Every structure is written in C-alpha cells, then in structure tokens.
C-alpha cells in the first residue's frame, strides 16, 4: 500500500480488503487502510468508490488490479502505478473532490495510467496522433507524455461516449485541438 506522504512507511500494511463486482464480470479489489479503525468504517469508505469505479470503461476494470485508499490526506493527490495496475487515493482528497464534483474525473485519469497506459502509450499510433495534433487539451497535459495521455483519454472518452456532457463550443474546441488523439482513442474505446 504505497503512500506518498512518507517514504519510511512500510508497503505492507494491515488493510480491509473488499471486492467490487460488476455486471460485466469484472472485479476490482479495494484495499482500505486499517487506520480507518473498523471494518464497517472501511466498508463505508470503500462504498464511496464502487459506483464511480463502475462508471469506468469495462476495459479499465479488466486491467485494474486494485485500488488503495488511505485515511486523510486532504491535500494529497491520487496517483497510479502502471506496471502494477493499481491506483492510490486519499480519503480527505476524495471528500474534497466529491465537493467539487470531480472525483470521477480523477478516478478516470488515474485509472487510465493504471489500466491502459503501459499497453497504449508506447504505440506508434499514439505518438503519431500526438505529433499531428500539435496542441494539448489542458495545461496539465503539457507537463509530460503520460499526463497528456491520461488527460486526452478523459476528454476523448467523454466526446466519444457522452458528447452531450460538453457545451457545443467546448466540444468544438476540443475536437479542433486534439482530433488525432480522439481518433486514436476511438480504436481503444470500442466496447
């Protein structure tokens, strides 16, 4: 259970582990830090994520091995591990993101890193799309290729599967900025 708040904490910690099972046959393990104090408290915390995980593409849940949830950390951002196919969340930060209505976006972004980045980021088709677009969908996407991949995936998925969620002007702006990346993700999000 990696925790970026302290380097000297052990990776092996006591945890409550739950299995979130979905209608498409996928299962995601949810490891909740024992610091929550009791199984009912840990289960309540895990339940805050199960529906949100269910909104991820099936492709993500098929590759996502587990999520880790630590207690606290209001200012500690989530992160993902692409080789281990897991992501780490902090309950305090999640509460803040629920309040600003962007926890789902955070989960999608981190799950992109954890579930599909290792498979798709090295592909020539991604690199070509990125080069051909010559622009970035967010400032954060400009920071490095991995963040560009996750940010582009979030916007592309929404445009492909739920275009009505964007105002028309915003949708048109995104389609102008990253058309080749959107086309790339059309080949990823086929289910």
PDB file of C-alpha atoms in Angstrom:
ATOM      1  CA  UNK A   1       0.000   0.000   0.000  1.00  0.00           C
ATOM      2  CA  UNK A   2       2.268   2.785  -1.201  1.00  0.00           C
ATOM      3  CA  UNK A   3       1.724   6.141   0.460  1.00  0.00           C
ATOM      4  CA  UNK A   4       3.496   9.170  -0.967  1.00  0.00           C
ATOM      5  CA  UNK A   5       3.095  11.131   2.268  1.00  0.00           C
ATOM      6  CA  UNK A   6       6.004   9.320   3.963  1.00  0.00           C
ATOM      7  CA  UNK A   7       8.852   7.378   2.420  1.00  0.00           C
ATOM      8  CA  UNK A   8       9.606   5.429   5.585  1.00  0.00           C
ATOM      9  CA  UNK A   9       6.200   3.777   5.890  1.00  0.00           C
ATOM     10  CA  UNK A  10       6.093   0.095   5.037  1.00  0.00           C
ATOM     11  CA  UNK A  11       4.419  -1.010   1.815  1.00  0.00           C
ATOM     12  CA  UNK A  12       2.885  -3.982   3.579  1.00  0.00           C
ATOM     13  CA  UNK A  13       0.220  -2.710   5.948  1.00  0.00           C
ATOM     14  CA  UNK A  14      -2.870  -4.076   7.567  1.00  0.00           C
ATOM     15  CA  UNK A  15      -5.905  -3.331   5.441  1.00  0.00           C
ATOM     16  CA  UNK A  16      -9.533  -4.195   4.986  1.00  0.00           C
ATOM     17  CA  UNK A  17      -9.955  -5.673   1.513  1.00  0.00           C
ATOM     18  CA  UNK A  18     -13.217  -5.680  -0.393  1.00  0.00           C
ATOM     19  CA  UNK A  19     -14.157  -6.892  -3.858  1.00  0.00           C
ATOM     20  CA  UNK A  20     -16.339  -4.684  -6.045  1.00  0.00           C
ATOM     21  CA  UNK A  21     -18.046  -6.903  -8.632  1.00  0.00           C
ATOM     22  CA  UNK A  22     -19.714  -5.502 -11.728  1.00  0.00           C
ATOM     23  CA  UNK A  23     -22.349  -6.776 -14.149  1.00  0.00           C
ATOM     24  CA  UNK A  24     -19.823  -7.062 -16.965  1.00  0.00           C
ATOM     25  CA  UNK A  25     -17.974  -9.736 -14.969  1.00  0.00           C
ATOM     26  CA  UNK A  26     -15.125  -7.507 -13.825  1.00  0.00           C
ATOM     27  CA  UNK A  27     -13.951  -7.259 -10.223  1.00  0.00           C
ATOM     28  CA  UNK A  28     -11.814  -4.578  -8.604  1.00  0.00           C
ATOM     29  CA  UNK A  29     -10.218  -5.146  -5.195  1.00  0.00           C
ATOM     30  CA  UNK A  30     -10.406  -2.187  -2.818  1.00  0.00           C
ATOM     31  CA  UNK A  31      -7.773  -2.159  -0.052  1.00  0.00           C
ATOM     32  CA  UNK A  32      -8.710   0.295   2.704  1.00  0.00           C
ATOM     33  CA  UNK A  33      -6.018   1.214   5.215  1.00  0.00           C
ATOM     34  CA  UNK A  34      -6.598  -0.209   8.700  1.00  0.00           C
ATOM     35  CA  UNK A  35      -6.246   3.374  10.004  1.00  0.00           C
ATOM     36  CA  UNK A  36      -9.991   3.711   9.357  1.00  0.00           C
ATOM     37  CA  UNK A  37     -10.337   1.770  12.602  1.00  0.00           C
ATOM     38  CA  UNK A  38     -13.040  -0.790  11.922  1.00  0.00           C
ATOM     39  CA  UNK A  39     -14.419  -2.968   9.169  1.00  0.00           C
ATOM     40  CA  UNK A  40     -17.726  -1.003   9.000  1.00  0.00           C
ATOM     41  CA  UNK A  41     -15.834   2.301   8.669  1.00  0.00           C
ATOM     42  CA  UNK A  42     -13.579   0.825   5.990  1.00  0.00           C
ATOM     43  CA  UNK A  43     -16.567  -0.631   4.139  1.00  0.00           C
ATOM     44  CA  UNK A  44     -18.308   2.739   4.214  1.00  0.00           C
ATOM     45  CA  UNK A  45     -15.188   4.335   2.750  1.00  0.00           C
ATOM     46  CA  UNK A  46     -14.869   1.661   0.046  1.00  0.00           C
ATOM     47  CA  UNK A  47     -18.513   2.159  -0.904  1.00  0.00           C
ATOM     48  CA  UNK A  48     -17.773   5.774  -1.875  1.00  0.00           C
ATOM     49  CA  UNK A  49     -15.800   4.444  -4.865  1.00  0.00           C
ATOM     50  CA  UNK A  50     -17.709   1.379  -6.066  1.00  0.00           C
ATOM     51  CA  UNK A  51     -20.304   3.183  -8.180  1.00  0.00           C
ATOM     52  CA  UNK A  52     -17.652   5.530  -9.550  1.00  0.00           C
ATOM     53  CA  UNK A  53     -15.440   2.579 -10.497  1.00  0.00           C
ATOM     54  CA  UNK A  54     -18.468   1.054 -12.206  1.00  0.00           C
ATOM     55  CA  UNK A  55     -18.651   4.092 -14.491  1.00  0.00           C
ATOM     56  CA  UNK A  56     -15.171   3.422 -15.851  1.00  0.00           C
ATOM     57  CA  UNK A  57     -14.940   1.614 -19.172  1.00  0.00           C
ATOM     58  CA  UNK A  58     -15.002  -2.182 -18.803  1.00  0.00           C
ATOM     59  CA  UNK A  59     -11.562  -2.165 -20.432  1.00  0.00           C
ATOM     60  CA  UNK A  60     -10.210  -0.321 -17.391  1.00  0.00           C
ATOM     61  CA  UNK A  61     -11.770  -2.659 -14.839  1.00  0.00           C
ATOM     62  CA  UNK A  62     -10.411  -5.670 -16.738  1.00  0.00           C
ATOM     63  CA  UNK A  63      -6.855  -4.365 -16.243  1.00  0.00           C
ATOM     64  CA  UNK A  64      -7.137  -2.540 -12.919  1.00  0.00           C
ATOM     65  CA  UNK A  65      -5.913  -4.945 -10.232  1.00  0.00           C
ATOM     66  CA  UNK A  66      -6.849  -2.923  -7.168  1.00  0.00           C
ATOM     67  CA  UNK A  67      -7.169   0.471  -5.594  1.00  0.00           C
ATOM     68  CA  UNK A  68      -5.653   1.562  -2.295  1.00  0.00           C
ATOM     69  CA  UNK A  69      -7.386   4.045  -0.024  1.00  0.00           C
ATOM     70  CA  UNK A  70      -5.520   5.822   2.749  1.00  0.00           C
ATOM     71  CA  UNK A  71      -7.150   7.790   5.543  1.00  0.00           C
ATOM     72  CA  UNK A  72      -6.731  11.577   5.489  1.00  0.00           C
ATOM     73  CA  UNK A  73      -4.579  13.410   3.003  1.00  0.00           C
ATOM     74  CA  UNK A  74      -6.906  16.286   2.097  1.00  0.00           C
ATOM     75  CA  UNK A  75      -4.089  17.905   0.117  1.00  0.00           C
ATOM     76  CA  UNK A  76      -2.509  14.674  -1.111  1.00  0.00           C
ATOM     77  CA  UNK A  77      -3.343  13.888  -4.707  1.00  0.00           C
ATOM     78  CA  UNK A  78      -4.109  10.463  -6.075  1.00  0.00           C
ATOM     79  CA  UNK A  79      -1.539   8.582  -8.106  1.00  0.00           C
ATOM     80  CA  UNK A  80      -1.304   5.419 -10.167  1.00  0.00           C
ATOM     81  CA  UNK A  81       1.193   2.675 -10.906  1.00  0.00           C
ATOM     82  CA  UNK A  82       1.040   1.464 -14.493  1.00  0.00           C
ATOM     83  CA  UNK A  83       3.225  -1.625 -14.074  1.00  0.00           C
ATOM     84  CA  UNK A  84       1.309  -2.836 -11.022  1.00  0.00           C
ATOM     85  CA  UNK A  85      -2.050  -1.750 -12.469  1.00  0.00           C
ATOM     86  CA  UNK A  86      -3.316  -0.031  -9.331  1.00  0.00           C
ATOM     87  CA  UNK A  87      -4.100   3.442  -8.070  1.00  0.00           C
ATOM     88  CA  UNK A  88      -3.918   5.117  -4.682  1.00  0.00           C
ATOM     89  CA  UNK A  89      -6.495   7.532  -3.269  1.00  0.00           C
ATOM     90  CA  UNK A  90      -6.627   9.601  -0.085  1.00  0.00           C
ATOM     91  CA  UNK A  91      -9.973   9.890   1.689  1.00  0.00           C
ATOM     92  CA  UNK A  92      -9.572  13.571   2.554  1.00  0.00           C
ATOM     93  CA  UNK A  93      -8.711  14.490  -1.018  1.00  0.00           C
ATOM     94  CA  UNK A  94     -11.591  12.338  -2.278  1.00  0.00           C
ATOM     95  CA  UNK A  95     -14.003  14.175   0.022  1.00  0.00           C
ATOM     96  CA  UNK A  96     -12.759  17.493  -1.341  1.00  0.00           C
ATOM     97  CA  UNK A  97     -13.129  16.249  -4.928  1.00  0.00           C
ATOM     98  CA  UNK A  98     -16.647  14.989  -4.246  1.00  0.00           C
ATOM     99  CA  UNK A  99     -17.435  18.516  -3.057  1.00  0.00           C
ATOM    100  CA  UNK A 100     -16.117  19.997  -6.313  1.00  0.00           C
ATOM    101  CA  UNK A 101     -17.767  17.266  -8.419  1.00  0.00           C
ATOM    102  CA  UNK A 102     -14.552  15.969  -9.951  1.00  0.00           C
ATOM    103  CA  UNK A 103     -13.772  12.695  -8.189  1.00  0.00           C
ATOM    104  CA  UNK A 104     -14.973  10.729 -11.241  1.00  0.00           C
ATOM    105  CA  UNK A 105     -12.534  12.642 -13.443  1.00  0.00           C
ATOM    106  CA  UNK A 106      -9.708  11.918 -11.002  1.00  0.00           C
ATOM    107  CA  UNK A 107     -10.574   8.213 -10.967  1.00  0.00           C
ATOM    108  CA  UNK A 108     -10.727   8.112 -14.765  1.00  0.00           C
ATOM    109  CA  UNK A 109      -7.404   9.938 -15.126  1.00  0.00           C
ATOM    110  CA  UNK A 110      -5.578   7.695 -12.627  1.00  0.00           C
ATOM    111  CA  UNK A 111      -7.256   4.540 -13.944  1.00  0.00           C
ATOM    112  CA  UNK A 112      -6.022   5.470 -17.429  1.00  0.00           C
ATOM    113  CA  UNK A 113      -2.476   5.432 -16.078  1.00  0.00           C
ATOM    114  CA  UNK A 114      -3.013   2.205 -14.143  1.00  0.00           C
ATOM    115  CA  UNK A 115      -5.067   0.199 -16.628  1.00  0.00           C
ATOM    116  CA  UNK A 116      -4.098   1.078 -20.197  1.00  0.00           C
ATOM    117  CA  UNK A 117      -1.097   3.402 -20.271  1.00  0.00           C
ATOM    118  CA  UNK A 118       1.525   0.657 -20.329  1.00  0.00           C
ATOM    119  CA  UNK A 119      -0.180  -1.021 -23.297  1.00  0.00           C
ATOM    120  CA  UNK A 120      -1.058   2.014 -25.438  1.00  0.00           C
ATOM    121  CA  UNK A 121       1.414   4.814 -24.619  1.00  0.00           C
ATOM    122  CA  UNK A 122       4.373   3.219 -26.482  1.00  0.00           C
ATOM    123  CA  UNK A 123       2.367   2.655 -29.659  1.00  0.00           C
ATOM    124  CA  UNK A 124       3.380   4.462 -32.820  1.00  0.00           C
ATOM    125  CA  UNK A 125      -0.260   5.388 -33.477  1.00  0.00           C
ATOM    126  CA  UNK A 126      -0.389   7.340 -30.192  1.00  0.00           C
ATOM    127  CA  UNK A 127       2.908   9.095 -30.878  1.00  0.00           C
ATOM    128  CA  UNK A 128       1.800   9.995 -34.401  1.00  0.00           C
ATOM    129  CA  UNK A 129      -1.546  11.343 -33.184  1.00  0.00           C
ATOM    130  CA  UNK A 130       0.181  13.424 -30.532  1.00  0.00           C
ATOM    131  CA  UNK A 131       2.625  14.876 -33.036  1.00  0.00           C
ATOM    132  CA  UNK A 132      -0.035  15.584 -35.643  1.00  0.00           C
ATOM    133  CA  UNK A 133      -2.276  17.435 -33.174  1.00  0.00           C
ATOM    134  CA  UNK A 134       0.452  19.796 -32.034  1.00  0.00           C
ATOM    135  CA  UNK A 135      -1.710  21.092 -29.150  1.00  0.00           C
ATOM    136  CA  UNK A 136      -2.792  19.960 -25.696  1.00  0.00           C
ATOM    137  CA  UNK A 137      -6.270  19.663 -24.241  1.00  0.00           C
ATOM    138  CA  UNK A 138      -5.190  21.028 -20.816  1.00  0.00           C
ATOM    139  CA  UNK A 139      -2.162  22.748 -19.320  1.00  0.00           C
ATOM    140  CA  UNK A 140      -1.543  19.645 -17.217  1.00  0.00           C
ATOM    141  CA  UNK A 141      -1.356  17.573 -20.409  1.00  0.00           C
ATOM    142  CA  UNK A 142       1.628  19.706 -21.453  1.00  0.00           C
ATOM    143  CA  UNK A 143       3.703  18.566 -18.463  1.00  0.00           C
ATOM    144  CA  UNK A 144       4.686  15.192 -19.938  1.00  0.00           C
ATOM    145  CA  UNK A 145       3.537  12.464 -22.287  1.00  0.00           C
ATOM    146  CA  UNK A 146       1.949  10.316 -19.579  1.00  0.00           C
ATOM    147  CA  UNK A 147      -0.215  13.182 -18.331  1.00  0.00           C
ATOM    148  CA  UNK A 148      -1.081  14.101 -21.913  1.00  0.00           C
ATOM    149  CA  UNK A 149      -2.181  10.506 -22.456  1.00  0.00           C
ATOM    150  CA  UNK A 150      -4.435  10.457 -19.368  1.00  0.00           C
ATOM    151  CA  UNK A 151      -5.908  13.916 -19.957  1.00  0.00           C
ATOM    152  CA  UNK A 152      -6.535  13.208 -23.645  1.00  0.00           C
ATOM    153  CA  UNK A 153      -8.136   9.873 -22.755  1.00  0.00           C
ATOM    154  CA  UNK A 154     -10.603  11.551 -20.394  1.00  0.00           C
ATOM    155  CA  UNK A 155     -11.683  14.182 -22.898  1.00  0.00           C
ATOM    156  CA  UNK A 156     -11.750  11.748 -25.825  1.00  0.00           C
ATOM    157  CA  UNK A 157     -13.824   9.187 -23.912  1.00  0.00           C
ATOM    158  CA  UNK A 158     -16.362  11.837 -22.974  1.00  0.00           C
ATOM    159  CA  UNK A 159     -16.561  13.113 -26.560  1.00  0.00           C
ATOM    160  CA  UNK A 160     -16.904   9.590 -27.954  1.00  0.00           C
ATOM    161  CA  UNK A 161     -19.360   8.159 -25.418  1.00  0.00           C
ATOM    162  CA  UNK A 162     -21.116  11.189 -23.882  1.00  0.00           C
ATOM    163  CA  UNK A 163     -20.677  14.235 -26.157  1.00  0.00           C
ATOM    164  CA  UNK A 164     -23.761  15.888 -24.666  1.00  0.00           C
ATOM    165  CA  UNK A 165     -21.819  16.490 -21.447  1.00  0.00           C
ATOM    166  CA  UNK A 166     -19.848  19.267 -23.127  1.00  0.00           C
ATOM    167  CA  UNK A 167     -21.339  22.565 -24.232  1.00  0.00           C
ATOM    168  CA  UNK A 168     -21.205  22.753 -28.037  1.00  0.00           C
ATOM    169  CA  UNK A 169     -18.486  25.432 -28.092  1.00  0.00           C
ATOM    170  CA  UNK A 170     -16.274  23.424 -25.712  1.00  0.00           C
ATOM    171  CA  UNK A 171     -16.804  20.224 -27.705  1.00  0.00           C
ATOM    172  CA  UNK A 172     -15.823  22.011 -30.919  1.00  0.00           C
ATOM    173  CA  UNK A 173     -12.704  23.486 -29.282  1.00  0.00           C
ATOM    174  CA  UNK A 174     -11.555  20.068 -28.081  1.00  0.00           C
ATOM    175  CA  UNK A 175     -12.255  18.466 -31.455  1.00  0.00           C
ATOM    176  CA  UNK A 176     -10.122  21.161 -33.127  1.00  0.00           C
ATOM    177  CA  UNK A 177      -7.276  20.829 -30.607  1.00  0.00           C
ATOM    178  CA  UNK A 178      -6.825  17.051 -30.457  1.00  0.00           C
ATOM    179  CA  UNK A 179      -8.631  15.431 -33.414  1.00  0.00           C
ATOM    180  CA  UNK A 180      -5.961  12.782 -33.993  1.00  0.00           C
ATOM    181  CA  UNK A 181      -5.822  11.807 -30.328  1.00  0.00           C
ATOM    182  CA  UNK A 182      -9.621  11.480 -30.325  1.00  0.00           C
ATOM    183  CA  UNK A 183      -9.380   9.202 -33.366  1.00  0.00           C
ATOM    184  CA  UNK A 184      -6.677   7.179 -31.614  1.00  0.00           C
ATOM    185  CA  UNK A 185      -8.919   6.663 -28.578  1.00  0.00           C
ATOM    186  CA  UNK A 186     -11.811   5.620 -30.842  1.00  0.00           C
ATOM    187  CA  UNK A 187      -9.723   2.491 -31.513  1.00  0.00           C
ATOM    188  CA  UNK A 188      -9.193   1.978 -27.755  1.00  0.00           C
ATOM    189  CA  UNK A 189     -12.776   2.518 -26.555  1.00  0.00           C
ATOM    190  CA  UNK A 190     -14.522   0.086 -28.868  1.00  0.00           C
ATOM    191  CA  UNK A 191     -16.703  -1.654 -26.247  1.00  0.00           C
TER     192      UNK A 191
END
